[in-house]
Amino acid sequence: MPDVGVGVGPYAELTFDADGDPAPGGREAVAGLDATDLVVFSHGWNNDRSTATRLYDRFFAPFPALLAGSPAVRLGYVGVLWPSMRFSDEPVPDFDAPAAAPAPDPGPALDAATRAALGRLWPGRARELDRIAELLATQPESEAAFAEFGSLVRALTGTGATPAPTAAAATAADGAADGAVRPAGDEAAPVPELFAGDTLTACQELLAGLVETGGGPAPAPGFSPVGALKKAWKGGKELLRQATYYEMKKRAGTVGERGLGPVLAGLTRTRPAVRVHLVGHSFGARLVSYALRGVPAGGRPVKSLTLLQGAFSHYAFADALPHDRARGGALRGLQARVDGPVVSCHSHFDGALRVFYPLASRTAGDSASFAGFDARWGAMGYDGVQGVPGAPRLTLAAALHGGLPRTGCVSVDVAEVVRSGGAPSGAHSDICHAELARIVLAAGRIGS
């Protein structure tokens, strides 16, 4: 029977804690599904089970009808639940319940729900969080206040005491954040410039990003210093939001490698004939990709990997980085552990990945402009797989009508359907479309 809130079946859930430890009963429930194929889907930065299951209900809904002519296929559905969060003022199109009327812009101040979620994300940090909330509410026009705010955010993320990176380390993306594999002995991951640099500058750049994506009012013609510092606090709230994303990005990799990967390895032993198809949205795409590190190299239980607006480096699977040939992506070569294609669905309408992902990924000490796009810090879900020779790039129509490669990486431009969403994230969460369900089926050759 389908789970309450998910209208397809058979359905089971895998729940993990922040360290990747699975909740009791999940592995057994998945192994017990009567299915020839399992679609295992991980959400991104949703902060509760109800929001995640609404996503799964909407995304899975087209599958039964699409497989109506394939009686030999018994499709099972698995929802991955992991502890993440999002700000309560950040709507998620397509799977959030529509509000009766648009809520007024709360400005930089934190509402009670967001403050509570931050407390769950950073337990034991009530003093720092209360002071952050006070600064965002009062918006003092003082550079010293921004410096204090930055110090508090760095304390939360653990980036405050990190030594300055070497010149070599600074030119590569954070090894824990997909862009590069560091050589042995190079254990200090470079700190994102967003947290390591001048806080006021970071807040002003983030405010500019909000303006660019429609999440903030355009400045009046000409420059006026009056109120400029007060306006920058909206960028301060975005800095705090990016700090939560920084934590979620790290956590997604941990849950994938230490949690989902071993569960899939165990499933291979107990149900060797079951074909597994991984799907992830946003940081969930990072999670399912990092699960490849935890599956056996020889058995290849994963038959396809579909990444929907993946919020991780577009160089993750690269053997060598174009800007540093001595380094490769953190997942380099792991596409070989998929007995089928790795499909990156991307859209240029994704404001979160077009603007904010590069800002949050650029590391301290890099000489490139803080504002503006730099390919080193690009996201998989914005422009697809990069740095993998021979990886095809297809339109959505070509993928649906001409098929997908049998193996290797492939990028599919899905901007034809992934195009709607409000500021500042744009179309980042506009993923509940039958066309994307068809991509998953095509990638796994399910019913074909």
PDB file of N, CA, C and O in Angstrom, residues 257-282:
ATOM      1  N   GLU A 257      27.339   8.948   1.043  1.00  0.00           N
ATOM      2  CA  GLU A 257      28.461   8.018   1.086  1.00  0.00           C
ATOM      3  C   GLU A 257      28.348   7.025   2.240  1.00  0.00           C
ATOM      4  O   GLU A 257      28.593   5.826   2.068  1.00  0.00           O
ATOM      5  N   ARG A 258      27.984   7.521   3.428  1.00  0.00           N
ATOM      6  CA  ARG A 258      27.988   6.659   4.616  1.00  0.00           C
ATOM      7  C   ARG A 258      26.631   6.028   4.895  1.00  0.00           C
ATOM      8  O   ARG A 258      26.545   5.067   5.671  1.00  0.00           O
ATOM      9  N   GLY A 259      25.568   6.577   4.284  1.00  0.00           N
ATOM     10  CA  GLY A 259      24.237   6.074   4.554  1.00  0.00           C
ATOM     11  C   GLY A 259      23.638   5.320   3.386  1.00  0.00           C
ATOM     12  O   GLY A 259      23.505   4.096   3.414  1.00  0.00           O
ATOM     13  N   LEU A 260      23.280   6.058   2.329  1.00  0.00           N
ATOM     14  CA  LEU A 260      22.585   5.429   1.213  1.00  0.00           C
ATOM     15  C   LEU A 260      23.461   4.416   0.494  1.00  0.00           C
ATOM     16  O   LEU A 260      22.995   3.329   0.120  1.00  0.00           O
ATOM     17  N   GLY A 261      24.725   4.727   0.279  1.00  0.00           N
ATOM     18  CA  GLY A 261      25.606   3.804  -0.437  1.00  0.00           C
ATOM     19  C   GLY A 261      25.657   2.426   0.203  1.00  0.00           C
ATOM     20  O   GLY A 261      25.427   1.407  -0.466  1.00  0.00           O
ATOM     21  N   PRO A 262      25.964   2.341   1.500  1.00  0.00           N
ATOM     22  CA  PRO A 262      25.971   1.031   2.147  1.00  0.00           C
ATOM     23  C   PRO A 262      24.618   0.329   2.139  1.00  0.00           C
ATOM     24  O   PRO A 262      24.565  -0.905   2.057  1.00  0.00           O
ATOM     25  N   VAL A 263      23.520   1.082   2.235  1.00  0.00           N
ATOM     26  CA  VAL A 263      22.204   0.460   2.146  1.00  0.00           C
ATOM     27  C   VAL A 263      22.019  -0.190   0.783  1.00  0.00           C
ATOM     28  O   VAL A 263      21.508  -1.310   0.660  1.00  0.00           O
ATOM     29  N   LEU A 264      22.445   0.497  -0.268  1.00  0.00           N
ATOM     30  CA  LEU A 264      22.335  -0.075  -1.613  1.00  0.00           C
ATOM     31  C   LEU A 264      23.231  -1.299  -1.756  1.00  0.00           C
ATOM     32  O   LEU A 264      22.853  -2.281  -2.411  1.00  0.00           O
ATOM     33  N   ALA A 265      24.412  -1.250  -1.148  1.00  0.00           N
ATOM     34  CA  ALA A 265      25.302  -2.412  -1.195  1.00  0.00           C
ATOM     35  C   ALA A 265      24.646  -3.614  -0.520  1.00  0.00           C
ATOM     36  O   ALA A 265      24.730  -4.744  -1.019  1.00  0.00           O
ATOM     37  N   GLY A 266      23.980  -3.380   0.613  1.00  0.00           N
ATOM     38  CA  GLY A 266      23.286  -4.454   1.297  1.00  0.00           C
ATOM     39  C   GLY A 266      22.119  -4.983   0.489  1.00  0.00           C
ATOM     40  O   GLY A 266      21.855  -6.199   0.469  1.00  0.00           O
ATOM     41  N   LEU A 267      21.412  -4.078  -0.195  1.00  0.00           N
ATOM     42  CA  LEU A 267      20.289  -4.505  -1.034  1.00  0.00           C
ATOM     43  C   LEU A 267      20.765  -5.412  -2.160  1.00  0.00           C
ATOM     44  O   LEU A 267      20.084  -6.374  -2.542  1.00  0.00           O
ATOM     45  N   THR A 268      21.944  -5.137  -2.675  1.00  0.00           N
ATOM     46  CA  THR A 268      22.507  -5.971  -3.732  1.00  0.00           C
ATOM     47  C   THR A 268      22.717  -7.405  -3.259  1.00  0.00           C
ATOM     48  O   THR A 268      22.516  -8.366  -4.008  1.00  0.00           O
ATOM     49  N   ARG A 269      23.095  -7.534  -1.997  1.00  0.00           N
ATOM     50  CA  ARG A 269      23.328  -8.874  -1.459  1.00  0.00           C
ATOM     51  C   ARG A 269      22.013  -9.627  -1.221  1.00  0.00           C
ATOM     52  O   ARG A 269      21.938 -10.835  -1.445  1.00  0.00           O
ATOM     53  N   THR A 270      20.987  -8.904  -0.739  1.00  0.00           N
ATOM     54  CA  THR A 270      19.734  -9.587  -0.402  1.00  0.00           C
ATOM     55  C   THR A 270      18.780  -9.708  -1.579  1.00  0.00           C
ATOM     56  O   THR A 270      17.989 -10.648  -1.646  1.00  0.00           O
ATOM     57  N   ARG A 271      18.837  -8.735  -2.516  1.00  0.00           N
ATOM     58  CA  ARG A 271      17.940  -8.748  -3.673  1.00  0.00           C
ATOM     59  C   ARG A 271      18.754  -8.457  -4.933  1.00  0.00           C
ATOM     60  O   ARG A 271      18.607  -7.408  -5.567  1.00  0.00           O
ATOM     61  N   PRO A 272      19.620  -9.369  -5.345  1.00  0.00           N
ATOM     62  CA  PRO A 272      20.547  -9.079  -6.454  1.00  0.00           C
ATOM     63  C   PRO A 272      19.868  -8.819  -7.786  1.00  0.00           C
ATOM     64  O   PRO A 272      20.470  -8.183  -8.661  1.00  0.00           O
ATOM     65  N   ALA A 273      18.629  -9.266  -7.957  1.00  0.00           N
ATOM     66  CA  ALA A 273      17.961  -9.068  -9.252  1.00  0.00           C
ATOM     67  C   ALA A 273      17.265  -7.715  -9.364  1.00  0.00           C
ATOM     68  O   ALA A 273      16.863  -7.320 -10.466  1.00  0.00           O
ATOM     69  N   VAL A 274      17.108  -7.013  -8.256  1.00  0.00           N
ATOM     70  CA  VAL A 274      16.408  -5.727  -8.289  1.00  0.00           C
ATOM     71  C   VAL A 274      17.294  -4.672  -8.951  1.00  0.00           C
ATOM     72  O   VAL A 274      18.479  -4.546  -8.630  1.00  0.00           O
ATOM     73  N   ARG A 275      16.696  -3.913  -9.855  1.00  0.00           N
ATOM     74  CA  ARG A 275      17.410  -2.847 -10.556  1.00  0.00           C
ATOM     75  C   ARG A 275      17.122  -1.523  -9.838  1.00  0.00           C
ATOM     76  O   ARG A 275      15.963  -1.164  -9.632  1.00  0.00           O
ATOM     77  N   VAL A 276      18.169  -0.794  -9.458  1.00  0.00           N
ATOM     78  CA  VAL A 276      18.030   0.440  -8.685  1.00  0.00           C
ATOM     79  C   VAL A 276      18.294   1.638  -9.587  1.00  0.00           C
ATOM     80  O   VAL A 276      19.292   1.675 -10.320  1.00  0.00           O
ATOM     81  N   HIS A 277      17.408   2.625  -9.514  1.00  0.00           N
ATOM     82  CA  HIS A 277      17.528   3.848 -10.299  1.00  0.00           C
ATOM     83  C   HIS A 277      17.513   5.031  -9.327  1.00  0.00           C
ATOM     84  O   HIS A 277      16.506   5.280  -8.655  1.00  0.00           O
ATOM     85  N   LEU A 278      18.622   5.747  -9.236  1.00  0.00           N
ATOM     86  CA  LEU A 278      18.754   6.850  -8.297  1.00  0.00           C
ATOM     87  C   LEU A 278      18.341   8.159  -8.944  1.00  0.00           C
ATOM     88  O   LEU A 278      18.704   8.453 -10.089  1.00  0.00           O
ATOM     89  N   VAL A 279      17.591   8.970  -8.192  1.00  0.00           N
ATOM     90  CA  VAL A 279      17.156  10.296  -8.631  1.00  0.00           C
ATOM     91  C   VAL A 279      17.370  11.257  -7.470  1.00  0.00           C
ATOM     92  O   VAL A 279      17.056  10.926  -6.318  1.00  0.00           O
ATOM     93  N   GLY A 280      17.913  12.425  -7.754  1.00  0.00           N
ATOM     94  CA  GLY A 280      18.101  13.414  -6.699  1.00  0.00           C
ATOM     95  C   GLY A 280      17.826  14.807  -7.196  1.00  0.00           C
ATOM     96  O   GLY A 280      18.116  15.135  -8.352  1.00  0.00           O
ATOM     97  N   HIS A 281      17.270  15.633  -6.319  1.00  0.00           N
ATOM     98  CA  HIS A 281      17.012  17.030  -6.640  1.00  0.00           C
ATOM     99  C   HIS A 281      17.904  17.913  -5.779  1.00  0.00           C
ATOM    100  O   HIS A 281      18.029  17.707  -4.571  1.00  0.00           O
ATOM    101  N   SER A 282      18.555  18.904  -6.398  1.00  0.00           N
ATOM    102  CA  SER A 282      19.331  19.903  -5.684  1.00  0.00           C
ATOM    103  C   SER A 282      20.451  19.234  -4.882  1.00  0.00           C
ATOM    104  O   SER A 282      21.258  18.495  -5.437  1.00  0.00           O
TER     105      SER A 282
END
